[in-house]
Amino acid sequence: MIAVSVGRVDNAALLVELCTLMLGAGFVKFGLSRQHYLSLDSIVLTAVYVLAGPWVAIIASIFGYAAQARNPVPLIRRIFNGAQRVPAAAAGGLAYSLVGAPTGDAALRAVPHVVVATVAATVAHQVVNAALVCMVIWIDGKSRPLDFITQVVAPTFGPMLGYGCLGLLLAVTWLGGLGPLASLLVLVPLVLARWALRQYEVERDAQAATMRAFIQIIETKDLYTRGHSERVSEGVGMLGRRLGLPEDRQQALEHAGLLHDVGKVGVPTSIIRKPGRLDDSEMDAIRLHPARGVELIGNIPFLEEVKSAVLHHHEKFDGTGYPAGLSGTNIPYFARIIGIVDAFDCLTSTRSYRAARTVDETLAILDQDRYSHFDPDLVDAFVSVIRTQGWQAAAAEQPAPDANLSTGIDHDDLSLGSGGGASGSAAGPA
């Protein structure tokens, strides 16, 4: 039979110190990614396992939540957020005890043992916390627990283990003689580093806002395409998350989706708004916009990796696209993704000569033209995303089509196979 040591709350001063530290740490949040955050008290909780054992960890976890209870969320959610901390903290403490590692001063004489116990405690804490959230998601029914696991739990699992190691470092320096001052040595540099990183993120956000403003200016040339680039950026973001792209690649993909049509700034407005079929010279002007887009973003360092996506988003899987006639997997990965979402948004939007197609009709067209125009694996993934998460089409915000126009004239339109547009010829998406 395994004996489980849960410790005793027999040091009132230590209890007060740790609960106070948890309370203060609860006010500081860290970004595990652009969408996922962790409060600093998670690091302190790991240290509490080593310093005082499971019982104190359970009590301290409640103080950590007290700092976050002020967040403007519904009461039932506050209750759940507070309640879930107790079993999660208890699971971590149980795992620590089952490994048999000592607590307090004795931990300094068994550091390797304590390291193993700390990792076990961090993993147990994550597993129970994730299981409780998945249960609520399942009951709510608005999203899938599997999506939460793949999009939140999996990407943050490694960083959480890293923060657990920082908690162990805090405990060791505390027991080494610094006491509560150890929190200044371990946590303050971490706070400063995160602050510096946040300034960088703010700068990146400002750059992204500038790009969006620039794109909006370009799209004022045509009432029917306003918001197109934003929707493509959102759509490729949805698909990128389904594909499990790492955070830096995800951000680059969304930038590429936003900027894929930036080269249209060099296309005369008269061509974009022309109420009739474009002639060959006008189509040549249109086909130059990917190259012009690369020229425009060429001197912006952090956009370096999106250039190929902007340049090749009109390539087709069978090699009949432009500007280089690339085929199959020779087409850059981001360009293949953007081509699918670009076509999808175009078809579900109203144009001057036709009404918007429904989402189901458009997905059928994409499926029909997998292999010929689109990467079949990416089409399958995108269809799954839209079936699961839905799509807010732009048709309701656009002017009605002109009943006097019956010919497909917009190079952005996708007229493929039996699901094609009025003209029946493939112009290709933008």
Coordinates of C-alpha atoms in Angstrom, one line a residue, residues 33-404:
S33 CA 0.9 32.6 -26.9
R34 CA -1.1 35.4 -28.4
Q35 CA -4.4 33.8 -27.4
H36 CA -3.5 31.9 -24.2
Y37 CA -2.5 33.4 -20.9
L38 CA -1.3 32.1 -17.5
S39 CA -1.2 33.9 -14.2
L40 CA 2.0 34.1 -12.2
D41 CA 0.4 32.2 -9.3
S42 CA 0.8 28.9 -11.3
I43 CA 4.5 29.2 -10.8
V44 CA 4.1 30.0 -7.1
L45 CA 1.8 27.0 -6.7
T46 CA 4.5 24.6 -7.8
A47 CA 6.9 26.2 -5.2
V48 CA 4.3 25.7 -2.5
Y49 CA 4.2 21.9 -3.1
V50 CA 7.9 21.8 -2.3
L51 CA 7.9 24.4 0.5
A52 CA 4.9 23.3 2.5
G53 CA 3.1 20.4 0.9
P54 CA -0.4 19.7 -0.6
W55 CA -2.6 21.1 2.2
V56 CA -1.0 24.6 2.0
A57 CA -1.0 24.4 -1.8
I58 CA -4.8 23.9 -1.8
I59 CA -5.4 26.8 0.6
A60 CA -2.9 29.1 -1.3
S61 CA -4.6 28.2 -4.6
I62 CA -7.8 29.9 -3.4
F63 CA -5.9 33.1 -2.6
G64 CA -4.5 33.0 -6.1
Y65 CA -8.0 33.0 -7.6
A66 CA -9.1 35.8 -5.3
A67 CA -7.0 38.3 -7.3
Q68 CA -8.8 37.2 -10.6
A69 CA -12.3 37.1 -9.2
R70 CA -12.6 40.8 -10.1
N71 CA -12.6 39.9 -13.8
P72 CA -15.9 41.0 -15.5
V73 CA -17.3 37.5 -16.2
P74 CA -20.7 35.9 -15.4
L75 CA -21.1 34.7 -11.8
I76 CA -21.5 31.1 -12.7
R77 CA -18.1 31.2 -14.5
R78 CA -16.5 32.9 -11.6
I79 CA -17.7 30.1 -9.3
F80 CA -16.4 27.4 -11.7
N81 CA -13.0 29.1 -12.1
G82 CA -12.6 29.2 -8.3
A83 CA -14.0 25.7 -7.7
Q84 CA -11.8 24.1 -10.3
R85 CA -8.6 25.3 -8.6
V86 CA -9.1 23.2 -5.6
P87 CA -9.3 19.8 -7.3
A88 CA -6.5 20.8 -9.7
A89 CA -4.2 21.9 -6.9
A90 CA -5.1 18.8 -4.9
A91 CA -4.3 16.6 -7.9
G92 CA -0.9 18.2 -8.2
G93 CA -0.3 17.8 -4.5
L94 CA -1.4 14.2 -4.6
A95 CA 1.0 13.5 -7.4
Y96 CA 3.9 15.1 -5.5
S97 CA 3.1 13.0 -2.5
L98 CA 2.8 9.8 -4.4
V99 CA 6.3 10.2 -5.8
G100 CA 7.4 10.4 -2.2
A101 CA 9.5 13.5 -2.3
P102 CA 10.1 15.5 0.9
T103 CA 8.9 19.0 1.6
G104 CA 10.5 21.9 3.5
D105 CA 14.2 21.9 4.4
A106 CA 14.4 18.2 3.7
A107 CA 13.8 18.9 0.0
L108 CA 17.3 20.4 -0.3
R109 CA 18.8 17.0 0.5
A110 CA 16.8 15.2 -2.2
V111 CA 16.8 17.6 -5.2
P112 CA 16.7 14.9 -7.9
H113 CA 13.7 13.3 -6.2
V114 CA 12.0 16.7 -5.8
V115 CA 12.5 17.4 -9.5
V116 CA 10.6 14.3 -10.5
A117 CA 7.9 15.1 -8.0
T118 CA 7.6 18.6 -9.3
V119 CA 7.2 17.5 -12.9
A120 CA 4.5 14.9 -11.8
A121 CA 2.7 17.6 -9.8
T122 CA 2.7 20.0 -12.8
V123 CA 1.4 17.3 -15.2
A124 CA -1.3 16.2 -12.8
H125 CA -2.4 19.8 -12.2
Q126 CA -2.7 20.4 -16.0
V127 CA -4.5 17.1 -16.7
V128 CA -7.2 17.7 -14.0
N129 CA -7.6 21.4 -14.9
A130 CA -8.0 20.5 -18.6
A131 CA -10.4 17.6 -17.8
L132 CA -12.6 20.0 -15.8
V133 CA -12.7 22.6 -18.6
C134 CA -13.4 19.9 -21.2
M135 CA -16.3 18.7 -19.1
V136 CA -17.8 22.2 -19.1
I137 CA -17.3 22.6 -22.8
W138 CA -19.0 19.3 -23.4
I139 CA -22.0 20.3 -21.3
D140 CA -22.2 23.7 -22.9
G141 CA -22.1 22.1 -26.4
K142 CA -21.0 25.3 -28.2
S143 CA -17.5 23.9 -29.1
R144 CA -15.7 20.6 -29.0
P145 CA -13.5 19.5 -26.1
L146 CA -11.1 18.0 -28.7
D147 CA -10.6 21.5 -30.2
F148 CA -9.8 22.8 -26.7
I149 CA -7.2 20.1 -26.2
T150 CA -5.5 20.5 -29.6
Q151 CA -5.7 24.3 -29.7
V152 CA -5.1 25.2 -26.0
V153 CA -3.8 22.3 -23.9
A154 CA -1.3 20.8 -26.4
P155 CA 0.4 24.2 -27.4
T156 CA 0.7 25.3 -23.7
F157 CA 1.8 21.9 -22.2
G158 CA 5.5 22.5 -22.8
P159 CA 5.5 26.1 -21.5
M160 CA 3.6 25.0 -18.4
L161 CA 6.3 22.5 -17.6
G162 CA 8.8 25.2 -18.0
Y163 CA 7.0 27.4 -15.5
G164 CA 6.9 24.4 -13.2
C165 CA 10.7 24.4 -13.3
L166 CA 10.7 28.1 -12.3
G167 CA 8.5 27.2 -9.4
L168 CA 11.1 24.6 -8.3
L169 CA 13.8 27.2 -8.6
L170 CA 11.8 29.6 -6.4
A171 CA 11.4 26.9 -3.8
V172 CA 15.1 26.0 -3.8
T173 CA 16.2 29.6 -3.4
W174 CA 13.6 30.1 -0.7
L175 CA 14.8 27.2 1.3
G176 CA 18.5 28.1 0.6
G177 CA 18.1 31.0 3.0
L178 CA 16.5 33.8 1.1
G179 CA 13.0 33.1 2.3
P180 CA 10.3 35.4 0.8
L181 CA 13.0 37.5 -0.9
A182 CA 13.5 34.5 -3.3
S183 CA 10.4 35.7 -5.1
L184 CA 12.2 38.9 -6.0
L185 CA 15.1 37.0 -7.4
V186 CA 13.0 34.6 -9.5
L187 CA 9.8 36.4 -10.3
V188 CA 10.9 40.0 -10.9
P189 CA 13.3 39.2 -13.8
L190 CA 10.5 37.1 -15.3
V191 CA 8.1 40.0 -15.0
L192 CA 10.6 42.4 -16.6
A193 CA 11.3 40.0 -19.5
R194 CA 7.6 39.5 -20.2
W195 CA 7.1 43.3 -20.1
A196 CA 9.8 43.8 -22.7
L197 CA 8.3 41.1 -24.9
R198 CA 4.9 42.7 -24.5
Q199 CA 6.3 46.0 -25.8
Y200 CA 7.5 44.1 -28.9
E201 CA 4.1 42.6 -29.3
V202 CA 2.4 46.0 -29.0
E203 CA 4.7 47.2 -31.8
R204 CA 3.7 44.3 -33.9
D205 CA 0.0 44.9 -33.2
A206 CA 0.5 48.5 -34.3
Q207 CA 2.1 47.4 -37.5
A208 CA -0.8 45.0 -38.1
A209 CA -3.3 47.8 -37.5
T210 CA -1.4 50.0 -40.0
M211 CA -1.6 47.2 -42.6
R212 CA -5.3 46.8 -42.0
A213 CA -5.9 50.5 -42.5
F214 CA -3.9 50.4 -45.8
I215 CA -5.9 47.4 -47.0
Q216 CA -9.2 49.2 -46.2
I217 CA -8.1 52.1 -48.3
I218 CA -7.4 49.8 -51.2
E219 CA -10.7 48.1 -50.9
T220 CA -12.6 51.4 -51.1
K221 CA -12.1 51.0 -54.9
D222 CA -14.9 48.5 -55.0
L223 CA -18.0 48.2 -52.7
Y224 CA -18.2 44.5 -53.5
T225 CA -14.8 43.6 -52.1
R226 CA -14.7 45.6 -48.9
G227 CA -13.6 43.5 -46.0
H228 CA -12.4 40.7 -48.3
S229 CA -8.8 40.7 -47.1
E230 CA -9.9 40.8 -43.4
R231 CA -12.2 37.8 -44.0
V232 CA -9.4 35.9 -45.9
S233 CA -7.1 36.6 -43.0
E234 CA -9.7 35.3 -40.5
G235 CA -10.4 32.2 -42.7
V236 CA -6.7 31.3 -43.1
G237 CA -6.3 31.8 -39.4
M238 CA -9.1 29.3 -38.7
L239 CA -7.6 26.8 -41.1
G240 CA -4.1 27.3 -39.7
R241 CA -5.3 26.5 -36.2
R242 CA -7.0 23.4 -37.4
L243 CA -3.7 22.4 -39.1
G244 CA -1.8 23.0 -35.8
L245 CA 0.6 25.6 -37.0
P246 CA 3.0 27.0 -34.4
E247 CA 2.3 30.5 -33.2
D248 CA 4.9 32.3 -35.3
R249 CA 3.7 30.5 -38.5
Q250 CA 0.1 31.1 -37.6
Q251 CA 0.8 34.9 -37.3
A252 CA 2.7 34.9 -40.6
L253 CA -0.2 33.1 -42.3
E254 CA -2.7 35.6 -41.1
H255 CA -0.5 38.5 -42.3
A256 CA -0.2 36.8 -45.7
G257 CA -4.0 36.4 -45.9
L258 CA -4.5 40.1 -45.0
L259 CA -1.9 41.3 -47.6
H260 CA -2.5 38.9 -50.4
D261 CA -4.3 41.6 -52.5
V262 CA -2.2 44.5 -51.5
G263 CA -0.8 44.8 -55.0
K264 CA -4.2 46.0 -56.2
V265 CA -3.2 49.5 -55.1
G266 CA -1.3 49.6 -58.4
V267 CA -4.3 48.5 -60.5
P268 CA -6.4 51.4 -62.0
T269 CA -9.7 51.9 -60.3
S270 CA -11.3 52.0 -63.8
I271 CA -10.3 48.4 -64.3
I272 CA -11.5 47.1 -61.0
R273 CA -14.9 48.8 -61.4
K274 CA -15.3 48.2 -65.1
P275 CA -19.0 47.1 -65.8
G276 CA -18.1 44.5 -68.4
R277 CA -15.7 41.8 -69.4
L278 CA -12.0 42.8 -69.1
D279 CA -10.0 42.7 -72.3
D280 CA -6.5 41.0 -72.5
S281 CA -4.6 44.1 -71.6
E282 CA -6.8 44.8 -68.6
M283 CA -6.4 41.2 -67.4
D284 CA -2.7 41.6 -67.7
A285 CA -2.8 44.6 -65.4
I286 CA -4.8 42.5 -62.9
R287 CA -2.4 39.6 -63.1
L288 CA 0.5 41.9 -62.1
H289 CA -1.0 42.6 -58.7
P290 CA 0.8 39.6 -56.9
A291 CA 4.2 40.9 -58.1
R292 CA 3.3 44.5 -57.2
G293 CA 2.3 43.2 -53.7
V294 CA 5.7 41.6 -53.2
E295 CA 7.3 44.9 -54.2
L296 CA 5.3 46.8 -51.6
I297 CA 6.1 44.6 -48.7
G298 CA 9.6 43.7 -49.8
N299 CA 11.3 46.1 -47.4
I300 CA 9.4 45.2 -44.3
P301 CA 11.6 42.6 -42.4
F302 CA 8.9 40.8 -40.4
L303 CA 6.9 40.1 -43.5
E304 CA 9.8 38.3 -45.2
E305 CA 8.2 34.9 -45.1
V306 CA 4.8 36.0 -46.5
K307 CA 6.2 37.2 -49.8
S308 CA 6.0 33.8 -51.5
A309 CA 2.4 33.5 -50.4
V310 CA 1.4 36.9 -51.8
L311 CA 3.3 36.2 -55.0
H312 CA 1.8 32.7 -55.7
H313 CA -1.7 32.8 -54.3
H314 CA -3.1 32.6 -57.8
E315 CA -1.3 29.4 -58.7
K316 CA -3.5 26.3 -59.3
F317 CA -2.8 22.8 -58.2
D318 CA -2.8 21.5 -61.8
G319 CA -0.3 24.2 -62.9
T320 CA -2.7 26.4 -64.9
G321 CA -2.4 29.4 -62.6
Y322 CA -0.1 32.4 -62.5
P323 CA 2.4 34.1 -62.3
A324 CA 4.8 31.1 -62.5
G325 CA 2.5 28.1 -63.4
L326 CA 3.5 26.2 -60.3
S327 CA 1.7 22.9 -59.6
G328 CA 1.1 20.6 -56.7
T329 CA 3.3 21.0 -53.6
N330 CA 5.6 23.2 -55.6
I331 CA 3.1 25.9 -54.8
P332 CA 4.2 27.5 -51.4
Y333 CA 2.1 26.1 -48.5
F334 CA 0.7 29.4 -47.4
A335 CA -0.3 30.2 -51.0
R336 CA -2.2 27.0 -51.3
I337 CA -4.1 27.8 -48.1
I338 CA -4.9 31.4 -49.2
G339 CA -6.1 30.2 -52.6
I340 CA -8.8 28.1 -51.0
V341 CA -10.0 30.7 -48.5
D342 CA -9.8 33.5 -51.1
A343 CA -12.0 31.5 -53.5
F344 CA -14.4 30.6 -50.7
D345 CA -14.9 34.2 -49.6
C346 CA -15.3 35.4 -53.2
L347 CA -18.0 32.9 -53.9
T348 CA -19.9 33.6 -50.7
S349 CA -19.8 37.4 -51.4
T350 CA -22.1 39.3 -53.8
R351 CA -20.7 40.7 -57.0
S352 CA -22.1 43.3 -59.3
Y353 CA -23.3 40.7 -61.8
R354 CA -24.4 37.8 -59.4
A355 CA -25.7 37.1 -56.0
A356 CA -23.6 35.4 -53.4
R357 CA -23.6 31.6 -53.3
T358 CA -24.5 29.8 -50.1
V359 CA -21.8 28.3 -47.9
D360 CA -22.9 24.7 -48.9
E361 CA -22.9 25.5 -52.6
T362 CA -19.4 27.0 -52.3
L363 CA -18.0 24.1 -50.3
A364 CA -19.3 21.8 -53.0
I365 CA -17.5 23.8 -55.7
L366 CA -14.2 23.6 -53.6
D367 CA -14.6 19.9 -53.3
Q368 CA -15.3 19.5 -57.0
D369 CA -12.1 21.3 -57.9
R370 CA -9.8 19.7 -55.4
Y371 CA -6.8 18.4 -57.4
S372 CA -7.5 20.7 -60.3
H373 CA -7.3 24.0 -58.5
F374 CA -6.7 23.3 -54.9
D375 CA -4.7 21.0 -52.6
P376 CA -7.1 18.2 -51.8
D377 CA -5.9 17.7 -48.2
L378 CA -6.2 21.4 -47.4
V379 CA -9.7 21.5 -49.0
D380 CA -10.7 18.6 -46.7
A381 CA -9.4 20.5 -43.6
F382 CA -11.1 23.7 -44.6
V383 CA -14.4 22.1 -45.2
S384 CA -14.2 20.5 -41.8
V385 CA -13.4 23.8 -40.2
I386 CA -16.4 25.6 -41.9
R387 CA -18.7 22.7 -41.1
T388 CA -17.7 22.9 -37.4
Q389 CA -17.2 26.6 -36.8
G390 CA -19.4 28.2 -39.4
W391 CA -18.8 31.3 -41.5
Q392 CA -20.2 34.8 -41.5
A393 CA -20.5 35.7 -45.1
A394 CA -20.4 39.3 -46.3
A395 CA -23.4 39.1 -48.6
A396 CA -25.7 40.9 -46.2
E397 CA -23.5 43.9 -46.0
Q398 CA -23.0 44.3 -49.8
P399 CA -25.1 46.1 -52.5
A400 CA -27.5 43.9 -54.5
P401 CA -26.2 42.7 -57.9
D402 CA -27.0 44.7 -61.0
A403 CA -29.8 42.8 -62.8
N404 CA -28.6 44.3 -66.2

